[in-house]
Tab-separated table of C-alpha atoms and ligand atoms in Angstrom:
chain	number	residue	atom	x	y	z
H	1	MET	CA	-3.376	-8.716	5.185
H	2	ASN	CA	-2.300	-5.502	6.503
H	3	SER	CA	-3.357	-2.587	4.896
H	4	GLY	CA	-4.290	0.530	5.802
H	5	ILE	CA	-7.567	1.683	4.800
H	6	LEU	CA	-9.354	5.330	5.150
H	7	ILE	CA	-12.821	5.227	5.249
H	8	VAL	CA	-14.499	8.518	4.708
H	9	GLU	CA	-18.587	7.915	4.701
H	10	ASP	CA	-20.660	10.171	6.757
H	11	GLU	CA	-23.673	7.594	7.761
H	12	PRO	CA	-22.770	5.913	10.747
H	13	ILE	CA	-24.319	2.697	9.955
H	14	THR	CA	-22.326	2.255	6.897
H	15	GLN	CA	-19.442	3.591	8.743
H	16	ARG	CA	-19.212	1.010	11.303
H	17	MET	CA	-20.594	-1.928	9.173
H	18	LEU	CA	-17.669	-1.266	6.397
H	19	ALA	CA	-15.325	-0.754	9.607
H	20	ALA	CA	-16.313	-4.088	11.383
H	21	ASN	CA	-15.841	-6.217	7.702
H	22	LEU	CA	-12.198	-4.434	7.135
H	23	GLU	CA	-10.980	-5.180	10.447
H	24	ARG	CA	-12.611	-8.554	10.545
H	25	ALA	CA	-10.209	-9.065	7.021
H	26	GLY	CA	-6.737	-8.035	8.550
H	27	HIS	CA	-6.960	-4.323	7.853
H	28	GLN	CA	-6.216	-1.589	9.908
H	29	VAL	CA	-8.978	0.889	9.426
H	30	ARG	CA	-9.887	4.555	10.215
H	31	SER	CA	-12.891	6.337	10.004
H	32	VAL	CA	-13.745	9.990	9.556
H	33	SER	CA	-17.594	11.591	8.118
H	34	THR	CA	-16.547	14.243	6.786
H	35	VAL	CA	-13.667	16.229	4.368
H	36	PRO	CA	-11.774	18.158	6.616
H	37	GLU	CA	-11.619	15.079	8.723
H	38	ALA	CA	-10.263	13.101	5.868
H	39	GLU	CA	-7.672	15.588	4.647
H	40	ALA	CA	-6.503	16.065	9.138
H	41	ALA	CA	-6.300	12.482	9.065
H	42	LEU	CA	-4.394	12.329	5.322
H	43	ASN	CA	-1.795	14.894	7.051
H	44	GLU	CA	-1.031	12.869	9.435
H	45	TYR	CA	-0.990	9.375	7.855
H	46	LEU	CA	-1.193	7.527	4.271
H	47	PRO	CA	-2.972	5.305	4.082
H	48	ASP	CA	-2.609	2.380	1.412
H	49	LEU	CA	-6.295	3.117	0.071
H	50	VAL	CA	-8.922	5.378	0.628
H	51	LEU	CA	-12.676	4.701	0.583
H	52	LEU	CA	-14.501	7.403	-0.494
H	53	ASP	CA	-18.238	7.805	0.213
H	54	TRP	CA	-19.775	10.390	-2.874
H	55	VAL	CA	-22.191	12.690	-0.537
H	56	LEU	CA	-20.405	13.910	2.080
H	57	PRO	CA	-22.416	16.316	4.433
H	58	ASP	CA	-19.878	19.706	3.592
H	59	ALA	CA	-18.361	18.280	0.526
H	60	THR	CA	-18.889	15.714	-2.016
H	61	GLY	CA	-15.895	13.036	-2.383
H	62	VAL	CA	-15.478	14.012	-5.859
H	63	GLY	CA	-14.260	17.332	-4.896
H	64	LEU	CA	-11.825	15.477	-2.088
H	65	MET	CA	-10.666	12.731	-4.703
H	66	ARG	CA	-9.300	15.964	-7.230
H	67	LYS	CA	-7.107	16.913	-4.620
H	68	LEU	CA	-5.554	13.822	-3.174
H	69	ARG	CA	-4.974	13.136	-7.317
H	70	SER	CA	-3.179	16.681	-8.069
H	71	ASN	CA	-0.701	16.252	-4.385
H	72	GLN	CA	2.141	14.631	-4.984
H	73	ARG	CA	2.063	13.099	-1.927
H	74	THR	CA	-1.440	11.355	-2.000
H	75	ARG	CA	-1.246	11.097	-5.754
H	76	GLU	CA	-0.937	7.406	-5.489
H	77	ILE	CA	-3.006	6.093	-3.378
H	78	PRO	CA	-6.012	3.905	-4.713
H	79	ILE	CA	-9.526	5.135	-4.334
H	80	ILE	CA	-12.607	3.450	-4.410
H	81	MET	CA	-15.908	5.720	-4.335
H	82	LEU	CA	-19.154	4.463	-2.740
H	83	THR	CA	-22.177	5.880	-3.855
H	84	SER	CA	-26.277	5.515	-3.521
H	85	ARG	CA	-26.093	6.894	-7.188
H	86	ALA	CA	-26.830	4.424	-9.682
H	87	ARG	CA	-26.492	6.688	-12.408
H	88	GLU	CA	-23.949	6.101	-15.935
H	89	CYS	CA	-23.093	9.556	-16.061
H	90	ASP	CA	-22.404	9.634	-12.069
H	91	MET	CA	-19.739	6.783	-12.515
H	92	VAL	CA	-17.901	8.578	-15.292
H	93	THR	CA	-17.240	11.710	-13.497
H	94	GLY	CA	-16.281	9.386	-10.478
H	95	LEU	CA	-13.699	7.411	-12.667
H	96	ASP	CA	-12.761	10.491	-14.627
H	97	SER	CA	-11.660	12.432	-11.585
H	98	GLY	CA	-9.448	9.566	-10.787
H	99	ALA	CA	-11.152	6.972	-8.739
H	100	ASP	CA	-9.397	3.105	-9.393
H	101	ASP	CA	-13.020	1.643	-8.801
H	102	TYR	CA	-16.851	2.427	-7.747
H	103	MET	CA	-18.916	0.812	-5.933
H	104	THR	CA	-22.870	1.530	-5.613
H	105	LYS	CA	-24.570	0.891	-2.462
H	106	PRO	CA	-26.090	-1.343	-1.612
H	107	PHE	CA	-22.937	-4.411	-1.851
H	108	SER	CA	-21.771	-7.317	-0.073
H	109	ALA	CA	-18.746	-7.147	1.758
H	110	ARG	CA	-17.386	-10.291	-0.082
H	111	GLU	CA	-17.764	-7.764	-3.115
H	112	LEU	CA	-16.003	-4.872	-1.222
H	113	LEU	CA	-13.122	-7.155	-0.226
H	114	ALA	CA	-12.343	-8.385	-3.379
H	115	ARG	CA	-12.738	-5.692	-5.015
H	116	ILE	CA	-9.718	-3.960	-2.333
H	117	LYS	CA	-7.581	-6.804	-2.928
H	118	ALA	CA	-7.310	-5.972	-6.525
H	119	GLN	CA	-6.600	-2.785	-5.730
H	120	LEU	CA	-3.994	-3.431	-3.563
H	121	ARG	CA	-2.539	-6.154	-5.677
H	122	ARG	CA	-1.736	-3.246	-8.364
H	123	ARG	CA	-0.960	-0.549	-6.403
H	124	ALA	CA	0.503	-1.648	-3.491
H	125	PRO	CA	1.334	-5.478	-3.595
H	126	GLN	CA	3.235	-4.941	-0.680
H	127	THR	CA	0.412	-4.704	1.295
H	128	THR	CA	-0.807	-8.070	0.420
H	129	ASP	CA	-0.223	-11.708	1.962
H	130	ASP	CA	0.386	-12.579	-1.704
H	131	LEU	CA	3.197	-15.456	-2.058
H	132	VAL	CA	5.989	-13.851	-3.333
H	133	GLU	CA	8.222	-16.264	-5.331
H	134	VAL	CA	11.243	-15.311	-7.420
H	135	SER	CA	14.691	-16.788	-8.791
H	136	GLY	CA	14.292	-19.406	-5.783
H	137	LEU	CA	13.576	-17.034	-2.887
H	138	ARG	CA	10.596	-17.440	-1.389
H	139	ILE	CA	8.532	-14.858	0.570
H	140	ASP	CA	5.459	-15.617	2.892
H	141	PRO	CA	3.573	-12.230	4.484
H	142	ALA	CA	1.237	-14.170	5.882
H	143	MET	CA	3.621	-16.802	7.727
H	144	LYS	CA	6.467	-14.003	7.806
H	145	ARG	CA	8.833	-16.822	6.579
H	146	ILE	CA	11.413	-16.369	3.817
H	147	THR	CA	13.734	-19.496	2.592
H	148	ALA	CA	16.236	-18.984	-0.045
H	149	SER	CA	17.237	-22.135	-1.943
H	150	GLY	CA	14.731	-23.757	0.231
H	151	GLN	CA	16.672	-22.961	3.257
H	152	GLY	CA	15.081	-20.409	5.744
H	153	VAL	CA	15.899	-17.136	6.486
H	154	SER	CA	15.919	-15.084	9.601
H	155	LEU	CA	15.199	-11.537	9.174
H	156	GLY	CA	14.804	-8.816	11.436
H	157	ALA	CA	11.071	-7.505	11.195
H	158	ILE	CA	12.420	-3.994	9.105
H	159	GLU	CA	14.461	-6.249	7.175
H	160	PHE	CA	11.907	-8.481	5.938
H	161	ARG	CA	9.780	-5.548	5.098
H	162	MET	CA	12.280	-4.035	3.012
H	163	LEU	CA	12.969	-7.498	1.083
H	164	HIS	CA	9.183	-7.922	0.469
H	165	PHE	CA	8.780	-4.478	-0.438
H	166	LEU	CA	11.975	-4.592	-3.069
H	167	ALA	CA	10.770	-7.854	-4.230
H	168	VAL	CA	7.259	-6.510	-5.532
H	169	TYR	CA	8.571	-4.229	-7.354
H	170	PRO	CA	11.341	-5.806	-9.451
H	171	GLY	CA	13.983	-3.493	-11.980
H	172	ARG	CA	12.221	-0.198	-10.075
H	173	VAL	CA	14.823	1.949	-8.065
H	174	PHE	CA	13.826	3.475	-4.992
H	175	SER	CA	15.842	6.057	-3.014
H	176	ARG	CA	16.647	6.132	0.468
H	177	GLU	CA	14.063	8.495	1.068
H	178	GLN	CA	11.298	6.566	-0.769
H	179	LEU	CA	12.299	3.751	1.032
H	180	LEU	CA	11.831	5.497	4.617
H	181	ASP	CA	8.742	6.655	3.251
H	182	LYS	CA	7.529	3.564	2.684
H	183	LEU	CA	9.045	0.899	5.491
H	184	TRP	CA	8.556	3.667	8.351
H	185	GLY	CA	5.753	5.482	7.502
H	186	ASP	CA	5.697	9.360	6.024
H	187	HIS	CA	6.578	12.047	8.871
H	188	VAL	CA	8.522	9.587	10.606
H	189	PHE	CA	12.163	10.959	11.559
H	190	VAL	CA	14.689	8.382	10.550
H	191	GLN	CA	18.106	9.289	8.900
H	192	ASP	CA	18.953	7.715	5.389
H	193	ARG	CA	21.854	5.863	6.708
H	194	THR	CA	19.534	3.679	8.959
H	195	VAL	CA	18.558	2.608	5.257
H	196	ASP	CA	22.108	1.618	4.365
H	197	ALA	CA	22.548	-0.580	7.828
H	198	HIS	CA	18.937	-2.329	7.073
H	199	ILE	CA	19.787	-2.832	3.575
H	200	ARG	CA	23.508	-3.984	4.923
H	201	ALA	CA	21.464	-6.465	7.648
H	202	LEU	CA	19.695	-7.576	4.613
H	203	ARG	CA	22.316	-8.543	2.244
H	204	GLN	CA	23.973	-10.340	4.908
H	205	ALA	CA	21.067	-12.895	5.889
H	206	LEU	CA	20.854	-13.476	2.052
H	207	ARG	CA	24.744	-14.247	1.101
H	208	PRO	CA	24.858	-17.923	2.741
H	209	SER	CA	22.475	-18.540	-0.380
H	210	GLY	CA	24.206	-15.865	-2.975
H	211	HIS	CA	20.414	-13.913	-2.841
H	212	ASP	CA	22.658	-10.611	-1.505
H	213	THR	CA	23.381	-10.027	-5.233
H	214	MET	CA	19.874	-9.364	-6.147
H	215	ILE	CA	19.707	-5.871	-3.762
H	216	GLU	CA	21.790	-3.447	-5.883
H	217	THR	CA	23.063	-0.320	-4.703
H	218	VAL	CA	22.717	2.318	-7.984
H	219	ARG	CA	24.861	5.065	-7.251
H	220	GLY	CA	23.279	8.234	-6.582
H	221	GLU	CA	19.879	6.921	-6.894
H	222	GLY	CA	19.075	4.208	-4.104
H	223	TYR	CA	18.543	0.453	-4.367
H	224	CYS	CA	16.716	-1.675	-6.789
H	225	PHE	CA	15.918	-5.233	-6.720
H	226	ARG	CA	16.740	-7.349	-9.618
H	227	LEU	CA	15.542	-10.514	-11.224
H	228	LYS	CA	18.805	-12.899	-11.920
H	229	THR	CA	19.358	-16.795	-11.932
H	230	ILE	CA	20.969	-17.542	-8.611
H	231	GLN	CA	23.100	-21.074	-8.757
H	232	PRO	CA	22.200	-23.077	-5.903
V	1	CA	CA1	-23.279	10.047	2.324
């Protein structure tokens, strides 16, 4: 598990406890204490998930969440609200304003990690270590291993992430720009044709088993991973 998680929490002890637990689980963590700090961090990078405290010193977490939900760039980031309020109407407000999940303090680290994993599976499956098995292709993110019809496939780091990313969203078309954002991070300057070069390398590595045909070029749009039966 190698997901980027942004913690927005003003209580130092809680913030440190959260960060320690998430880091131990293999996440890449960044912690901030205020809404302006969170906004600055989000301008710099896109986390895979945000843990957002309800009551912050200068503003409410709900306000920040509404902002994130109304911005194209941050709209899809899973958000888990953290709060010490347990009133049902607060929970409803939190979920209504766009939280994907809601946890009332105190909670166990184990429960939090389970809820984070559930959100990542749903919204960012490419960041989980779940084994992906489709049409004789087996992608093991934890071991960084790929086999095609039982034969090992050797891929560069970018090609590995590219195949993993495409394979967890079968049938979905991604533009070169979207692939750049997802695989290199947004704000990173890479040219579109770099994507094409990596797609070429990926197809070449998958050609011996015939799995290269699963990666389709969609003219004028981008690339798509199609599920199909590959005869070994
Ligand atoms: Ca607080």
